[in-house]
XYZ file of C-alpha atoms in Angstrom:
585
model
C 0.208 -0.263 -0.324
C 0.988 3.860 0.074
C 3.543 4.912 2.428
C 4.292 0.708 3.371
C 7.624 -0.928 2.215
C 7.711 -4.562 3.169
C 10.203 -6.115 5.901
C 11.024 -9.746 5.499
C 12.831 -10.776 8.782
C 15.146 -13.522 8.598
C 16.190 -15.149 11.882
C 19.396 -17.156 12.064
C 19.480 -18.079 15.701
C 18.612 -20.984 17.658
C 15.831 -20.718 20.237
C 13.860 -19.034 21.728
C 12.702 -16.724 18.888
C 12.534 -12.524 18.104
C 10.593 -10.284 19.005
C 9.922 -7.315 16.738
C 8.697 -3.975 17.762
C 9.274 -0.697 15.725
C 8.883 3.188 17.137
C 8.212 6.150 14.324
C 10.931 9.462 14.654
C 7.474 11.516 14.752
C 5.704 9.787 17.415
C 7.442 12.198 20.278
C 8.318 9.576 23.499
C 6.380 6.965 22.192
C 5.839 3.299 23.467
C 7.167 0.718 20.963
C 4.932 -1.007 18.809
C 4.882 -5.105 18.913
C 5.072 -5.516 15.043
C 5.947 -9.517 14.687
C 7.067 -12.654 16.593
C 10.605 -14.169 14.711
C 10.653 -18.091 15.106
C 14.210 -18.730 15.505
C 15.875 -21.295 12.627
C 16.147 -25.135 12.029
C 19.081 -26.158 13.276
C 18.847 -29.370 12.029
C 17.627 -28.187 8.686
C 19.866 -24.883 8.422
C 16.696 -22.972 7.534
C 16.624 -19.412 9.580
C 13.171 -18.385 10.870
C 11.052 -15.642 9.012
C 9.046 -13.112 9.527
C 7.491 -10.289 7.356
C 5.518 -7.326 8.125
C 3.945 -4.019 6.124
C 6.317 -0.884 7.522
C 5.414 2.610 7.676
C 7.645 5.107 5.383
C 6.430 8.603 5.962
C 9.299 9.337 8.919
C 12.409 7.002 9.720
C 11.901 4.471 11.942
C 12.990 2.787 14.598
C 13.045 -1.038 14.476
C 13.583 -2.843 17.950
C 14.708 -6.573 18.283
C 14.626 -8.307 21.449
C 14.570 -11.683 22.731
C 11.286 -13.734 23.414
C 12.527 -14.820 26.428
C 14.099 -12.617 29.819
C 13.143 -9.458 26.970
C 17.033 -8.530 25.676
C 17.717 -6.160 23.232
C 19.259 -7.706 20.627
C 20.123 -5.014 18.527
C 17.851 -1.894 17.023
C 18.263 -0.090 13.766
C 16.946 3.316 12.403
C 15.892 4.420 9.267
C 13.920 5.814 6.452
C 12.024 3.071 4.730
C 11.566 4.212 0.554
C 7.991 3.686 -0.695
C 6.918 0.263 -1.891
C 10.491 -0.737 -1.419
C 12.069 -4.301 -0.685
C 13.951 -4.947 2.613
C 15.033 -7.958 3.879
C 16.547 -7.756 8.265
C 19.274 -10.687 8.742
C 19.948 -11.305 12.436
C 22.918 -13.368 12.841
C 25.723 -14.197 15.600
C 28.578 -13.195 13.818
C 31.208 -15.122 16.379
C 30.060 -18.414 18.067
C 32.841 -17.590 21.311
C 31.129 -14.307 22.035
C 28.171 -14.751 20.969
C 27.676 -11.133 18.700
C 24.310 -10.691 17.518
C 25.104 -8.572 13.908
C 21.277 -6.462 12.567
C 22.095 -6.586 8.850
C 19.848 -4.205 6.550
C 19.174 -5.816 3.252
C 17.823 -3.419 -0.148
C 15.803 -6.237 -1.943
C 14.425 -4.335 -4.600
C 14.869 -0.207 -4.406
C 11.981 2.202 -3.094
C 10.004 3.848 -5.863
C 10.502 7.574 -6.381
C 6.835 8.597 -4.927
C 7.726 12.481 -5.975
C 7.948 12.169 -10.070
C 4.545 12.536 -9.920
C 4.926 16.013 -7.578
C 7.089 17.002 -10.850
C 4.861 16.568 -13.344
C 2.234 18.466 -12.390
C 4.644 21.101 -10.922
C 5.643 21.421 -15.028
C 2.568 21.243 -16.324
C 1.369 24.926 -14.442
C 4.228 26.204 -15.218
C 3.696 25.704 -18.865
C -0.031 27.050 -18.230
C 2.077 29.827 -16.809
C 3.883 30.434 -19.683
C 1.069 30.273 -22.083
C -0.399 33.108 -19.475
C 2.745 35.312 -19.644
C 3.070 34.880 -23.789
C -1.333 36.078 -23.788
C -0.020 39.207 -21.770
C 2.336 40.011 -24.219
C -0.536 40.222 -26.623
C -2.317 42.101 -24.370
C 0.351 44.751 -24.928
C -0.715 45.072 -28.805
C -3.533 47.560 -29.000
C -5.046 45.902 -31.181
C -5.299 42.541 -29.332
C -6.153 44.876 -26.025
C -9.070 46.781 -27.586
C -10.799 44.056 -29.039
C -9.530 41.547 -25.671
C -11.368 44.694 -23.307
C -14.601 45.548 -25.236
C -15.348 41.712 -24.884
C -14.565 41.256 -21.448
C -16.118 44.786 -20.394
C -13.624 44.824 -17.357
C -14.897 48.317 -16.200
C -18.546 46.806 -15.214
C -17.578 43.817 -13.075
C -14.618 46.055 -11.145
C -17.735 48.391 -10.227
C -19.221 45.835 -8.706
C -17.485 44.462 -7.307
C -16.200 47.654 -5.562
C -19.235 48.428 -4.601
C -21.031 45.706 -3.425
C -17.869 44.316 -1.252
C -16.875 47.328 0.537
C -13.734 49.023 -1.220
C -13.140 52.180 -0.630
C -13.683 55.088 -3.204
C -13.260 58.910 -3.973
C -15.291 60.749 -2.056
C -14.829 58.727 1.164
C -13.058 59.725 4.281
C -11.508 57.549 6.165
C -12.446 58.821 10.153
C -9.181 57.831 11.626
C -6.895 60.163 10.397
C -5.753 63.230 11.719
C -5.034 64.750 8.605
C -7.972 63.164 6.463
C -7.549 63.641 1.975
C -9.448 62.276 -0.774
C -8.517 59.188 -1.828
C -6.600 59.146 -4.773
C -7.422 57.127 -8.066
C -4.523 54.673 -7.298
C -7.205 54.201 -3.792
C -9.991 53.679 -6.014
C -9.215 49.737 -6.613
C -10.020 47.438 -4.604
C -7.151 45.537 -2.424
C -6.515 42.843 -4.216
C -3.885 41.313 -2.178
C -6.617 40.500 0.122
C -8.417 38.774 -2.118
C -5.593 36.842 -3.211
C -3.870 36.311 -0.489
C -7.524 34.832 0.892
C -7.965 32.859 -2.394
C -4.588 31.680 -1.945
C -4.968 29.944 1.186
C -8.669 28.676 -0.026
C -7.291 26.942 -3.423
C -4.729 25.454 -1.033
C -6.704 23.795 1.603
C -9.390 22.778 -0.961
C -5.733 21.034 -2.566
C -5.455 19.429 0.979
C -8.895 18.329 1.753
C -9.467 17.047 -0.904
C -6.377 14.211 0.004
C -3.099 16.311 -1.222
C -2.289 13.406 -3.262
C -2.619 11.226 -0.198
C 0.944 12.114 0.585
C 2.151 12.439 4.109
C 3.418 16.473 3.981
C 0.164 17.467 2.905
C -1.650 15.961 5.419
C -1.664 17.300 9.618
C 0.963 16.997 11.806
C -0.487 14.156 14.029
C 0.180 16.396 17.363
C 2.775 19.043 17.967
C 5.239 19.858 15.037
C 6.510 21.878 12.969
C 4.741 24.532 10.762
C 3.521 23.209 7.273
C 1.320 24.394 4.824
C -1.818 22.389 5.727
C -1.246 23.199 9.128
C -0.707 26.997 8.695
C -4.410 27.261 5.901
C -7.076 27.195 8.365
C -5.048 30.524 10.801
C -4.434 32.217 7.718
C -7.915 32.285 6.525
C -8.777 33.215 9.515
C -5.874 36.319 9.651
C -7.517 37.667 6.319
C -11.027 37.455 7.993
C -9.863 39.801 10.563
C -8.255 42.097 7.805
C -11.163 42.322 5.949
C -13.624 42.939 8.745
C -11.545 46.506 9.427
C -11.495 47.220 5.808
C -16.102 46.479 5.455
C -16.929 47.815 8.787
C -15.254 50.997 8.028
C -16.578 50.826 4.406
C -19.946 50.540 6.124
C -20.445 53.225 8.834
C -18.475 55.586 6.178
C -21.566 55.485 3.996
C -23.311 56.580 6.850
C -24.925 52.813 7.774
C -25.593 53.239 11.230
C -23.965 51.038 14.311
C -27.071 49.267 14.586
C -27.980 48.229 11.121
C -24.030 47.058 10.938
C -24.777 44.529 14.261
C -27.713 43.584 12.889
C -25.563 42.394 10.066
C -23.158 40.812 12.146
C -25.262 38.861 13.861
C -27.143 37.039 10.788
C -24.133 36.844 8.747
C -22.428 34.787 11.895
C -25.729 33.476 12.393
C -25.811 32.368 8.674
C -22.321 30.886 9.093
C -22.990 29.249 12.058
C -25.827 27.722 10.665
C -24.246 26.714 7.120
C -21.500 24.320 9.326
C -23.765 22.257 11.337
C -26.214 21.378 8.919
C -24.403 21.713 5.397
C -20.941 21.163 5.576
C -21.221 18.848 8.778
C -20.297 15.120 7.860
C -23.668 13.581 8.597
C -25.439 15.909 6.724
C -26.053 13.266 3.808
C -28.122 10.846 7.008
C -30.876 13.430 6.834
C -32.436 15.878 9.818
C -32.841 13.326 12.352
C -28.818 12.431 12.400
C -28.953 14.969 15.716
C -27.534 12.008 17.345
C -23.895 12.123 16.140
C -23.833 15.393 14.393
C -20.298 17.637 14.780
C -21.355 21.454 16.476
C -17.680 22.145 16.417
C -16.383 22.671 12.481
C -14.692 24.738 10.684
C -17.643 27.593 9.339
C -18.980 27.103 13.133
C -15.568 28.576 14.843
C -15.504 31.167 11.709
C -18.956 32.809 12.687
C -18.720 32.944 16.298
C -15.023 33.991 15.315
C -16.482 36.910 13.142
C -18.851 38.192 15.732
C -16.398 38.484 18.331
C -14.035 40.502 16.498
C -16.641 42.574 14.175
C -18.481 42.928 17.623
C -15.270 44.610 19.074
C -14.248 46.576 16.269
C -17.813 47.455 16.006
C -17.845 48.729 19.621
C -14.527 50.803 19.959
C -14.251 52.794 16.323
C -14.570 55.878 16.625
C -15.902 58.981 14.294
C -12.925 61.285 15.137
C -9.498 61.177 16.413
C -8.519 61.684 19.551
C -5.538 63.205 21.814
C -3.231 60.246 21.636
C -3.272 59.571 18.055
C -1.508 63.609 17.305
C 0.441 63.185 20.869
C 2.277 59.551 19.168
C 1.880 59.085 15.360
C 3.919 55.973 15.115
C 1.039 54.675 17.289
C -2.045 56.056 15.963
C -3.270 52.313 14.448
C -3.320 50.722 18.261
C -3.589 53.494 20.519
C -7.418 54.633 19.634
C -7.992 50.902 20.261
C -6.899 50.247 23.720
C -9.820 48.172 25.041
C -9.917 46.139 22.127
C -6.011 44.878 22.987
C -7.158 44.694 26.708
C -9.856 42.752 26.068
C -7.657 40.197 23.678
C -5.348 39.926 26.197
C -7.748 39.118 28.965
C -9.407 36.093 26.727
C -5.834 34.849 26.124
C -5.150 35.029 29.814
C -8.216 33.026 30.388
C -6.647 30.713 27.576
C -4.026 30.165 29.429
C -5.144 29.569 32.927
C -7.232 26.606 31.306
C -5.261 25.314 29.645
C -2.816 24.704 32.421
C -5.144 25.363 35.730
C -8.044 23.389 35.435
C -8.223 20.019 36.801
C -8.870 17.226 34.352
C -9.769 13.500 35.953
C -6.883 11.538 35.432
C -4.801 13.606 33.852
C -1.961 15.674 34.812
C -2.610 19.840 35.267
C -1.046 21.709 32.067
C -1.046 18.443 30.239
C -0.801 19.369 26.514
C 0.198 16.137 24.880
C -1.636 13.647 22.142
C -2.501 10.545 24.761
C -2.902 7.184 23.541
C 0.860 5.414 23.583
C 2.838 9.153 23.435
C 4.225 10.220 27.050
C 5.352 6.713 27.650
C 1.617 5.463 27.356
C 1.194 6.804 30.947
C -1.981 9.568 29.478
C -3.850 7.117 27.465
C -7.189 8.892 27.749
C -5.714 12.551 27.933
C -6.059 13.585 24.473
C -5.882 17.191 24.122
C -5.456 17.722 28.115
C -8.260 21.053 29.221
C -9.580 21.479 25.626
C -10.024 17.539 24.859
C -11.917 17.551 28.844
C -13.896 20.829 28.237
C -15.360 19.476 24.423
C -16.528 16.309 26.349
C -18.043 17.614 29.101
C -19.973 20.371 27.574
C -20.235 18.870 23.568
C -20.764 15.178 24.514
C -18.113 12.412 22.512
C -20.676 11.763 20.030
C -20.659 15.557 18.705
C -17.419 15.949 18.333
C -14.433 15.321 15.689
C -14.391 11.415 15.964
C -11.014 10.951 14.166
C -8.167 13.303 14.839
C -5.368 13.083 12.849
C -3.568 11.965 16.772
C -5.131 8.694 15.892
C -2.917 7.069 13.507
C 0.644 7.688 15.661
C -0.415 8.400 18.589
C -3.470 5.645 18.268
C -5.091 7.888 20.535
C -9.081 6.810 20.668
C -11.005 9.304 23.044
C -12.469 12.085 20.347
C -10.841 14.842 20.389
C -11.897 18.577 17.957
C -9.252 20.662 16.846
C -12.665 22.789 15.730
C -13.198 22.978 19.436
C -14.372 25.267 21.709
C -10.677 26.610 23.756
C -9.220 26.776 20.631
C -11.634 29.154 19.335
C -10.190 31.888 21.827
C -6.727 31.925 19.885
C -8.853 32.330 16.762
C -10.096 34.917 17.626
C -6.702 36.222 18.475
C -5.654 35.769 15.470
C -8.265 37.569 13.454
C -7.785 40.267 16.030
C -4.512 39.953 14.495
C -5.731 40.554 10.551
C -7.754 43.020 12.204
C -4.108 45.110 13.141
C -3.043 44.331 9.407
C -6.573 46.125 8.116
C -5.773 48.472 10.663
C -2.714 49.216 8.185
C -3.576 49.682 5.289
C -6.962 52.045 6.936
C -4.710 54.221 8.298
C -1.385 54.721 6.582
C -3.495 54.665 3.197
C -1.302 55.279 -0.542
C 1.616 55.279 1.601
C 3.128 51.667 0.661
C 6.382 52.270 3.081
C 4.804 52.338 5.987
C 2.328 49.727 5.211
C 5.136 47.337 4.226
C 7.006 48.474 7.316
C 4.668 47.199 9.935
C 3.801 44.690 8.170
C 7.933 43.598 8.927
C 7.707 45.087 12.480
C 4.832 42.587 13.121
C 5.921 39.546 11.842
C 9.586 40.007 13.458
C 7.375 40.850 16.974
C 5.052 37.821 16.420
C 8.358 35.222 15.261
C 10.187 36.738 19.103
C 7.325 35.448 21.059
C 6.663 32.380 19.034
C 10.806 31.583 19.388
C 10.043 32.118 23.093
C 7.414 30.227 23.862
C 8.874 26.996 21.529
C 12.732 27.790 22.642
C 12.971 26.627 18.701
C 12.257 23.153 19.037
C 9.515 20.625 17.893
C 9.225 19.457 21.926
C 11.177 21.190 24.237
C 9.489 24.973 24.119
C 7.374 26.230 27.105
C 3.950 26.238 24.728
C 4.997 24.343 21.460
C 3.587 24.783 18.395
C 0.459 22.668 18.138
C -2.875 23.088 15.807
C -4.846 20.970 16.947
C -5.045 22.785 20.753
C -4.422 25.750 18.272
C -1.862 26.531 21.209
C -1.052 30.129 21.292
C 2.448 29.733 19.923
C 0.629 28.216 17.413
C -0.964 31.443 16.778
C 2.005 33.451 17.217
C 3.992 31.494 14.339
C 0.708 31.617 12.146
C 0.552 35.516 12.827
C 4.231 35.769 11.933
C 4.240 34.006 8.273
C 1.211 35.876 7.604
C 1.682 39.270 7.795
C 5.169 38.318 5.367
C 2.846 36.845 2.886
C 0.289 39.934 3.328
C 3.521 41.608 2.686
C 4.905 39.926 0.006
C 1.130 39.890 -1.714
C 0.378 43.899 -1.262
C 3.788 44.368 -2.836
C 3.843 42.371 -6.213
C -0.322 43.223 -6.315
C -1.303 46.825 -4.997
C 2.305 48.111 -4.670
C 4.127 48.032 -7.752
C 1.247 45.835 -9.949
C 3.372 43.694 -11.396
C 1.118 40.424 -10.738
C -2.461 41.257 -10.814
C -3.258 38.248 -8.295
C -5.261 35.811 -10.784
C -6.204 33.307 -10.734
C -6.282 32.750 -6.456
C -8.004 36.320 -6.358
C -10.772 34.192 -8.474
C -12.079 31.856 -5.123
C -10.838 34.971 -3.139
C -13.993 36.482 -4.306
C -16.138 34.244 -3.681
C -14.632 32.312 -0.833
C -18.043 31.137 0.574
C -18.781 29.749 -2.266
C -15.880 27.348 -3.166
C -15.402 26.205 0.836
C -19.119 25.033 0.987
C -19.315 23.337 -2.569
C -16.142 21.917 -2.652
C -17.309 19.957 1.057
C -20.888 19.368 -0.524
C -19.742 17.868 -4.429
C -16.505 16.086 -2.806
C -17.477 12.476 -3.742
C -19.523 13.618 -6.925
C -17.942 14.059 -10.241
C -16.441 15.906 -11.592
C -14.707 15.989 -8.516
C -14.194 13.062 -7.938
C -14.217 9.662 -9.541
C -13.269 5.700 -9.528
C -9.630 5.123 -9.659
C -7.487 2.495 -11.445
C -5.156 2.123 -8.690
C -6.642 3.385 -5.670
C -2.818 2.570 -4.622
C -0.884 4.894 -6.926
C 0.393 8.349 -5.935
C 0.164 9.226 -9.725
C -3.994 9.167 -9.457
C -4.564 10.577 -6.705
C -2.811 13.872 -7.105
C -4.184 14.171 -10.870
C -7.889 14.074 -9.044
C -6.923 16.700 -6.333
C -5.444 19.211 -8.497
C -8.102 18.497 -11.379
C -10.836 18.708 -8.964
C -9.136 21.915 -6.997
C -8.284 23.452 -10.558
C -12.463 23.257 -11.536
C -13.068 25.321 -8.336
C -10.588 28.445 -9.322
C -12.408 27.693 -12.826
C -15.752 28.089 -11.682
C -14.865 31.024 -9.966
C -13.652 32.447 -12.624
C -16.960 32.415 -14.769
C -18.608 33.358 -11.633
C -16.334 36.868 -11.874
C -17.372 36.849 -15.056
C -20.818 37.045 -14.937
C -20.194 39.223 -11.650
C -21.579 36.803 -9.018
C -20.956 36.951 -6.011
C -22.298 35.070 -3.411
C -22.131 36.903 0.406
C -23.719 35.980 3.899
């Protein structure tokens, strides 16, 4: 099968037999797991005892061979097996007098290169990009450009986007700027970097949710771990939602909407997001409206809805119609000081998370436990998955109403249900959305001052990076609070916030400052993010997003299917953009 290799163990030692166990390199402080019993050799027939096992190829393995009597360790081997490889482990005595045992690993058949499909896909998409670049060069020819513009009618499309989705226009004033002035012609345009950032995160999220070609590095970390693309996707989406909140609320208030009217919109949008998450995107929706017994209550859209409600409510509550004296006295902090009550509330929320995480008594678990349970921590706390976070969800929501197959269940063999979108982690999703809100305020307060905006993005990324380095001690497992996407730990928030500011900086520079890139194709799904997300969940198992494979153990077929489905959603979002259809809730 994928991510497996065949290992044949040949035991040339006389009685007793051997016990083969293994431990994955990705499993921190885990117990060795029994794989097979290898019988002793038949001395009279000179026939070695043999046993065949399948071993994991995703991470390096440590193999441990013990005598079946007395549990004496004979040898220990660390090796990273290759996918579909065929190996032999020969156990024999080097010297009869000293009884020295040797364990030799032999490659019978070399593994395949399972990464070639990724290279081929990369070349295909680079070829498509080259064609688009050539097309753009042709667009510089006046007759060609005029004909295309006449067909596409982009001015009308941009007008609809800007008016419907809250882009600042020329007559709008920034009420929080001590020296307000009119937006320039360049400022009329919607901040395409936000759509590009959102769309980029969404496209990768769709690809990962569809399977990511069944590659292990496109899956979420089992528990603590390095921050890679899948682990940071949802947090980036939450971050850019916070940025959009700052821009959209500012636009609505400047257009004359009352705070009560805006509040009603916030409440309605939050309600719809939570409702869609529970009913439409819930994994049990296909069982019908009466399947409430096992309905998962937390989820991605549910967390987005509640996070939006809190962050948008905070912004609406403490927004000011006029600038105060603090901004004039400290212009470098004009995007922070007027909102000091918001910062106090966010800090109080974070203190609440810290207190519940490290001080709440959890039955049968050490106080402040952050581990995965199962076979982790040498099997001492098998039912403590997630510590206080898991306990709160199971207590308030019930075990049947949270996620039943967490990412820790494979590597750490956990049996307790645990929800990565649970109650306690929502506090830190509010924090990262608030960081995104701060990015939005920066673009408002320093409009058209590109250097100021980019410098502040850099400063915020440095601050977040320093906090992350302190919390994690720059290590995977040994920090005060490790990076953990399942727990949405504060170190996870500061680390993803650091990279979110950097990514937004790069996209903002390329798209809105230098205009070297239009943001396509990511900007199209970014403008219809809710439709694309819900659509890819609902139609996940339907053609043409999924079809029967000839070889279900082929990375190439899975990658082709997942990339095709993801690309199809990008095309759909582009067609909706062309027809000026933008689904808002």
